[in-house]
Amino acid sequence: MAIDESVLTAVRQYAAKHNTTLNGLVQDYLTRLATFEDRAANARNCMMELSEQSKDRISDWTWNREEIYDRPLLSRHEHPDLRGFAEEGGGSETKEGGGTD
């Protein structure tokens, strides 16, 4: 392997501070790298099994975009009391011109 000398020096100092060696750091890194995919696949499989075995079902209902956006909402132009100016002195918002309620 070809590694820049300044990098080797910095890593040796890091290793010394952490009571290990350059070889130990490389070995640990390569071991983690080699086992990462297996651990991630095992975690995904475990999550799938848990979701399939779960008995906590609310219903067969699913989200429906049309129903979500078709729900009635209070519109501010239809309900001026939602604007913050309903009560005199009741809001911290300012009206045009710099004055407050």
Backbone as a chain_set.jsonl record, in Angstrom:
{"seq": "MAIDESVLTAVRQYAAKHNTTLNGLVQDYLTRLATFEDRAANARNCMMELSEQSKDRISDWTWNREEIYDRPLLSRHEHPDLRGFAEEGGGSETKEGGGTD", "coords": {"N": [[0.84, -1.182, 0.0], [0.407, 2.261, -0.676], [0.844, 5.041, 1.17], [0.582, 8.383, 2.095], [3.217, 10.009, 3.813], [2.711, 11.996, 5.754], [0.102, 11.418, 6.442], [0.4, 8.876, 7.543], [1.946, 9.539, 9.791], [0.137, 11.132, 11.261], [-1.883, 9.24, 11.75], [-0.521, 7.327, 13.217], [-0.023, 8.803, 15.531], [-2.656, 9.173, 16.389], [-3.342, 6.495, 16.869], [-1.589, 5.89, 18.974], [-2.616, 7.555, 20.98], [-4.969, 6.229, 21.45], [-4.301, 3.819, 22.467], [-3.526, 1.72, 20.661], [-2.367, 0.262, 17.569], [-1.122, 1.181, 14.294], [-1.484, -0.974, 12.572], [-3.478, -2.331, 14.015], [-5.607, -0.497, 13.841], [-6.082, -0.512, 11.051], [-6.757, -3.208, 10.677], [-9.087, -3.377, 12.269], [-10.755, -1.545, 10.919], [-10.976, -2.751, 8.352], [-12.203, -5.146, 9.042], [-14.671, -4.269, 10.019], [-15.643, -3.093, 7.688], [-15.877, -5.33, 6.012], [-17.887, -6.79, 7.279], [-20.079, -5.147, 7.366], [-22.132, -5.062, 5.323], [-23.376, -7.56, 5.669], [-24.379, -7.305, 8.291], [-26.14, -5.158, 7.942], [-27.971, -6.274, 6.131], [-28.985, -8.34, 7.713], [-30.237, -6.827, 9.71], [-32.228, -5.522, 8.195], [-33.731, -7.767, 7.392], [-34.611, -8.676, 9.895], [-36.245, -6.526, 10.688], [-38.24, -6.722, 8.73], [-39.343, -9.229, 9.359], [-40.344, -8.678, 11.933], [-42.282, -6.735, 11.299], [-44.035, -8.257, 9.768], [-44.906, -10.122, 11.629], [-46.211, -8.617, 13.468], [-49.073, -7.949, 15.381], [-50.495, -5.758, 15.774], [-52.663, -4.162, 14.278], [-54.54, -1.587, 12.883], [-56.599, -1.194, 10.971], [-57.743, -1.986, 7.636], [-57.432, 0.315, 6.331], [-55.943, 2.723, 4.19], [-53.783, 5.439, 3.226], [-55.142, 8.053, 1.268], [-54.702, 10.205, -1.238], [-56.552, 12.049, -2.39], [-58.616, 12.153, -0.466], [-57.216, 13.172, 1.702], [-56.48, 15.788, 0.877], [-58.969, 16.805, 0.397], [-60.265, 17.365, 2.701], [-62.19, 19.335, 5.028], [-61.107, 22.565, 5.853], [-60.36, 25.265, 8.079], [-60.493, 28.305, 6.736], [-58.482, 31.193, 6.614], [-59.411, 33.539, 5.425], [-62.119, 33.216, 5.597], [-62.518, 33.102, 8.282], [-61.788, 35.508, 10.139], [-60.944, 35.782, 12.772], [-58.883, 34.057, 13.124], [-56.658, 35.292, 12.272], [-55.234, 36.707, 14.139], [-55.915, 39.271, 14.845], [-58.333, 39.512, 16.072], [-59.156, 40.218, 18.697], [-58.957, 43.294, 20.359], [-55.766, 44.503, 20.924], [-54.926, 41.961, 21.295], [-52.963, 40.603, 19.963], [-49.554, 40.17, 18.869], [-48.872, 40.984, 16.444], [-48.282, 43.458, 13.942], [-50.131, 46.089, 12.373], [-50.4, 47.467, 9.036], [-48.427, 50.365, 8.561], [-47.101, 50.504, 10.912], [-48.253, 50.674, 13.451], [-49.748, 49.16, 16.399], [-52.448, 47.045, 17.557]], "CA": [[0.0, 0.0, 0.0], [1.119, 3.529, -0.706], [0.144, 6.022, 1.998], [1.374, 9.586, 2.296], [3.937, 9.981, 5.091], [2.048, 12.864, 6.736], [-1.081, 10.687, 6.89], [0.898, 7.825, 8.441], [2.354, 10.164, 11.048], [-1.073, 11.525, 11.986], [-2.599, 8.041, 12.184], [0.28, 6.719, 14.3], [-0.289, 9.596, 16.73], [-4.017, 8.821, 16.795], [-3.291, 5.136, 17.41], [-0.92, 5.943, 20.271], [-3.556, 8.154, 21.926], [-6.059, 5.285, 21.687], [-3.694, 2.556, 22.918], [-3.532, 0.69, 19.626], [-1.315, 0.436, 16.568], [-1.585, 1.421, 12.939], [-1.965, -2.271, 12.099], [-4.734, -2.597, 14.706], [-6.633, 0.359, 13.25], [-6.389, -1.013, 9.708], [-7.451, -4.486, 10.833], [-10.429, -3.084, 12.773], [-11.516, -0.916, 9.844], [-11.273, -3.731, 7.305], [-13.169, -6.105, 9.59], [-15.981, -3.599, 10.016], [-16.042, -2.926, 6.298], [-16.25, -6.636, 5.469], [-19.101, -7.319, 7.91], [-21.148, -4.151, 7.354], [-23.243, -5.459, 4.453], [-24.09, -8.671, 6.307], [-25.13, -6.785, 9.436], [-27.244, -4.344, 7.432], [-28.962, -7.198, 5.57], [-29.631, -9.007, 8.852], [-31.123, -5.854, 10.357], [-33.398, -5.356, 7.329], [-34.536, -8.988, 7.491], [-35.231, -8.684, 11.22], [-37.335, -5.552, 10.655], [-39.318, -7.28, 7.907], [-39.985, -10.284, 10.154], [-41.119, -8.034, 12.991], [-43.472, -6.09, 10.741], [-44.959, -9.305, 9.326], [-45.43, -10.818, 12.801], [-46.933, -7.677, 14.315], [-50.517, -8.148, 15.441], [-51.069, -4.452, 16.059], [-53.223, -3.604, 13.056], [-55.687, -0.735, 13.154], [-57.62, -1.583, 10.006], [-57.206, -2.111, 6.284], [-57.434, 1.647, 5.765], [-54.675, 3.261, 3.715], [-53.841, 6.847, 2.871], [-55.704, 8.365, -0.027], [-54.334, 11.602, -1.469], [-57.739, 12.866, -2.622], [-59.305, 12.353, 0.805], [-56.388, 14.021, 2.566], [-56.555, 17.17, 0.435], [-60.363, 17.198, 0.27], [-60.85, 17.571, 4.022], [-62.55, 20.733, 5.28], [-60.167, 23.327, 6.675], [-60.775, 26.627, 8.39], [-59.741, 29.23, 5.91], [-58.311, 32.467, 7.32], [-60.241, 34.604, 4.856], [-63.486, 32.987, 6.045], [-62.522, 33.199, 9.742], [-60.795, 36.534, 10.446], [-60.43, 35.668, 14.132], [-57.669, 33.244, 13.095], [-55.549, 36.11, 11.794], [-54.491, 37.297, 15.241], [-56.386, 40.628, 15.108], [-59.735, 39.41, 16.482], [-59.372, 40.984, 19.914], [-58.138, 44.48, 20.399], [-54.597, 44.315, 21.772], [-54.769, 40.539, 21.564], [-51.901, 39.949, 19.203], [-48.293, 40.9, 18.82], [-48.643, 41.359, 15.066], [-48.513, 44.869, 13.684], [-50.87, 46.412, 11.159], [-49.632, 48.324, 8.144], [-48.239, 51.695, 9.102], [-46.247, 50.413, 12.073], [-48.965, 50.688, 14.725], [-50.289, 47.899, 16.901], [-53.837, 47.137, 18.006]], "C": [[0.88, 1.238, 0.0], [0.286, 4.56, 0.052], [1.089, 7.186, 2.242], [1.976, 9.586, 3.7], [3.263, 10.851, 6.154], [0.784, 12.193, 7.283], [-0.656, 9.602, 7.87], [1.289, 8.394, 9.8], [1.13, 10.527, 11.89], [-1.806, 10.304, 12.529], [-1.825, 7.327, 13.289], [0.06, 7.474, 15.612], [-1.683, 9.289, 17.279], [-4.023, 7.454, 17.467], [-2.661, 5.134, 18.799], [-1.851, 6.526, 21.34], [-4.668, 7.191, 22.32], [-5.557, 3.881, 22.024], [-3.831, 1.417, 21.909], [-2.389, 0.979, 18.658], [-1.951, 0.763, 15.225], [-2.171, 0.134, 12.366], [-3.321, -2.608, 12.735], [-5.882, -1.772, 14.144], [-7.06, -0.143, 11.873], [-7.184, -2.306, 9.801], [-8.894, -4.264, 11.302], [-11.308, -2.491, 11.674], [-11.915, -1.928, 8.777], [-12.278, -4.773, 7.779], [-14.566, -5.506, 9.584], [-16.518, -3.448, 8.599], [-16.556, -4.238, 5.713], [-17.564, -7.146, 6.042], [-20.29, -6.368, 7.841], [-22.349, -4.598, 6.539], [-24.054, -6.586, 5.073], [-24.935, -8.179, 7.478], [-26.323, -5.962, 8.987], [-28.345, -5.238, 6.86], [-29.702, -7.927, 6.684], [-30.609, -8.075, 9.555], [-32.382, -5.636, 9.521], [-34.315, -6.57, 7.417], [-35.278, -9.057, 8.82], [-36.412, -7.716, 11.258], [-38.516, -6.072, 9.837], [-40.074, -8.362, 8.672], [-40.861, -9.684, 11.247], [-42.389, -7.394, 12.446], [-44.492, -7.12, 10.271], [-45.615, -10.014, 10.505], [-46.28, -9.914, 13.692], [-48.432, -7.911, 14.225], [-51.241, -6.828, 15.675], [-51.51, -3.789, 14.761], [-54.457, -2.782, 13.414], [-56.849, -1.13, 12.248], [-56.944, -1.769, 8.657], [-57.119, -0.76, 5.59], [-56.032, 2.048, 5.33], [-54.873, 4.728, 3.361], [-54.378, 7.001, 1.462], [-55.485, 9.853, -0.251], [-55.563, 12.497, -1.644], [-58.47, 13.155, -1.314], [-58.524, 13.277, 1.726], [-56.551, 15.486, 2.179], [-57.987, 17.679, 0.308], [-61.007, 17.492, 1.623], [-61.159, 19.049, 4.244], [-61.54, 21.39, 6.221], [-60.758, 24.696, 6.973], [-59.89, 27.57, 7.595], [-59.641, 30.572, 6.629], [-59.179, 33.568, 6.731], [-61.706, 34.43, 5.245], [-63.623, 33.16, 7.557], [-61.463, 34.211, 10.177], [-60.229, 36.438, 11.854], [-59.177, 34.795, 14.189], [-56.45, 34.049, 12.671], [-54.735, 36.729, 12.921], [-54.947, 38.696, 15.601], [-57.818, 40.638, 15.633], [-60.032, 40.262, 17.709], [-58.45, 42.182, 19.911], [-56.993, 44.287, 21.381], [-54.286, 42.856, 22.035], [-53.65, 39.868, 20.81], [-50.652, 40.784, 19.194], [-47.982, 41.338, 17.401], [-48.941, 42.84, 14.896], [-49.305, 45.023, 12.407], [-49.983, 47.28, 10.291], [-49.546, 49.72, 8.737], [-47.448, 51.677, 10.392], [-46.955, 50.391, 13.397], [-49.419, 49.307, 15.137], [-51.718, 48.104, 17.3], [-53.93, 47.851, 19.32]], "O": [[1.955, 1.256, 0.599], [-0.822, 4.908, -0.357], [2.262, 6.987, 2.559], [1.312, 9.203, 4.664], [3.244, 10.484, 7.329], [0.436, 12.379, 8.449], [-1.285, 9.428, 8.915], [0.995, 7.799, 10.837], [1.094, 10.257, 13.091], [-2.299, 10.333, 13.657], [-2.433, 6.776, 14.207], [-0.034, 6.862, 16.677], [-1.865, 9.162, 18.49], [-4.641, 7.278, 18.517], [-3.147, 4.452, 19.701], [-1.871, 6.047, 22.474], [-5.247, 7.317, 23.399], [-6.28, 2.894, 21.889], [-4.203, 0.298, 22.262], [-1.55, 1.843, 18.912], [-3.163, 0.636, 15.047], [-3.235, 0.154, 11.746], [-4.212, -3.117, 12.056], [-6.995, -2.273, 13.985], [-8.251, -0.195, 11.564], [-8.172, -2.484, 9.089], [-9.817, -4.895, 10.786], [-12.463, -2.884, 11.516], [-13.068, -1.956, 8.346], [-13.113, -5.23, 6.999], [-15.53, -6.162, 9.188], [-17.706, -3.652, 8.348], [-17.559, -4.251, 4.999], [-18.29, -7.866, 5.357], [-21.4, -6.745, 8.218], [-23.479, -4.52, 7.02], [-25.283, -6.573, 5.012], [-26.083, -8.596, 7.634], [-27.399, -6.052, 9.578], [-29.528, -4.98, 7.084], [-30.916, -8.111, 6.605], [-31.694, -8.499, 9.952], [-33.483, -5.572, 10.068], [-35.534, -6.425, 7.507], [-36.443, -9.453, 8.863], [-37.466, -8.048, 11.801], [-39.669, -5.878, 10.222], [-41.303, -8.407, 8.638], [-41.988, -10.13, 11.462], [-43.452, -7.498, 13.058], [-45.696, -6.879, 10.367], [-46.757, -10.46, 10.399], [-46.99, -10.4, 14.572], [-48.989, -8.053, 13.136], [-52.468, -6.796, 15.763], [-50.798, -2.947, 14.216], [-55.317, -3.24, 14.166], [-57.958, -1.371, 12.724], [-55.719, -1.715, 8.553], [-56.778, -0.683, 4.41], [-55.052, 1.751, 6.013], [-56.003, 5.194, 3.214], [-54.103, 6.187, 0.581], [-56.035, 10.675, 0.482], [-55.603, 13.596, -1.092], [-58.898, 14.285, -1.081], [-59.114, 14.078, 2.451], [-56.739, 16.338, 3.047], [-58.193, 18.879, 0.128], [-62.187, 17.838, 1.676], [-60.468, 19.916, 3.71], [-61.175, 20.827, 7.253], [-61.564, 25.216, 6.202], [-58.674, 27.608, 7.783], [-60.628, 31.036, 7.199], [-59.639, 34.445, 7.461], [-62.464, 35.4, 5.226], [-64.732, 33.345, 8.059], [-60.356, 33.82, 10.546], [-59.144, 36.956, 12.114], [-58.479, 34.793, 15.203], [-55.328, 33.543, 12.708], [-53.638, 37.232, 12.673], [-54.436, 39.276, 16.56], [-58.455, 41.691, 15.635], [-61.049, 40.954, 17.753], [-57.293, 42.086, 19.503], [-57.22, 43.947, 22.542], [-53.471, 42.541, 22.902], [-53.407, 38.676, 20.998], [-50.693, 41.98, 19.482], [-46.963, 41.984, 17.156], [-49.757, 43.406, 15.624], [-49.188, 44.222, 11.479], [-48.947, 47.772, 10.738], [-50.501, 50.197, 9.351], [-47.144, 52.742, 10.93], [-46.316, 50.111, 14.411], [-49.468, 48.39, 14.318], [-52.172, 49.246, 17.376], [-55.026, 48.022, 19.853]]}, "num_chains": 1, "name": "protein.A"}
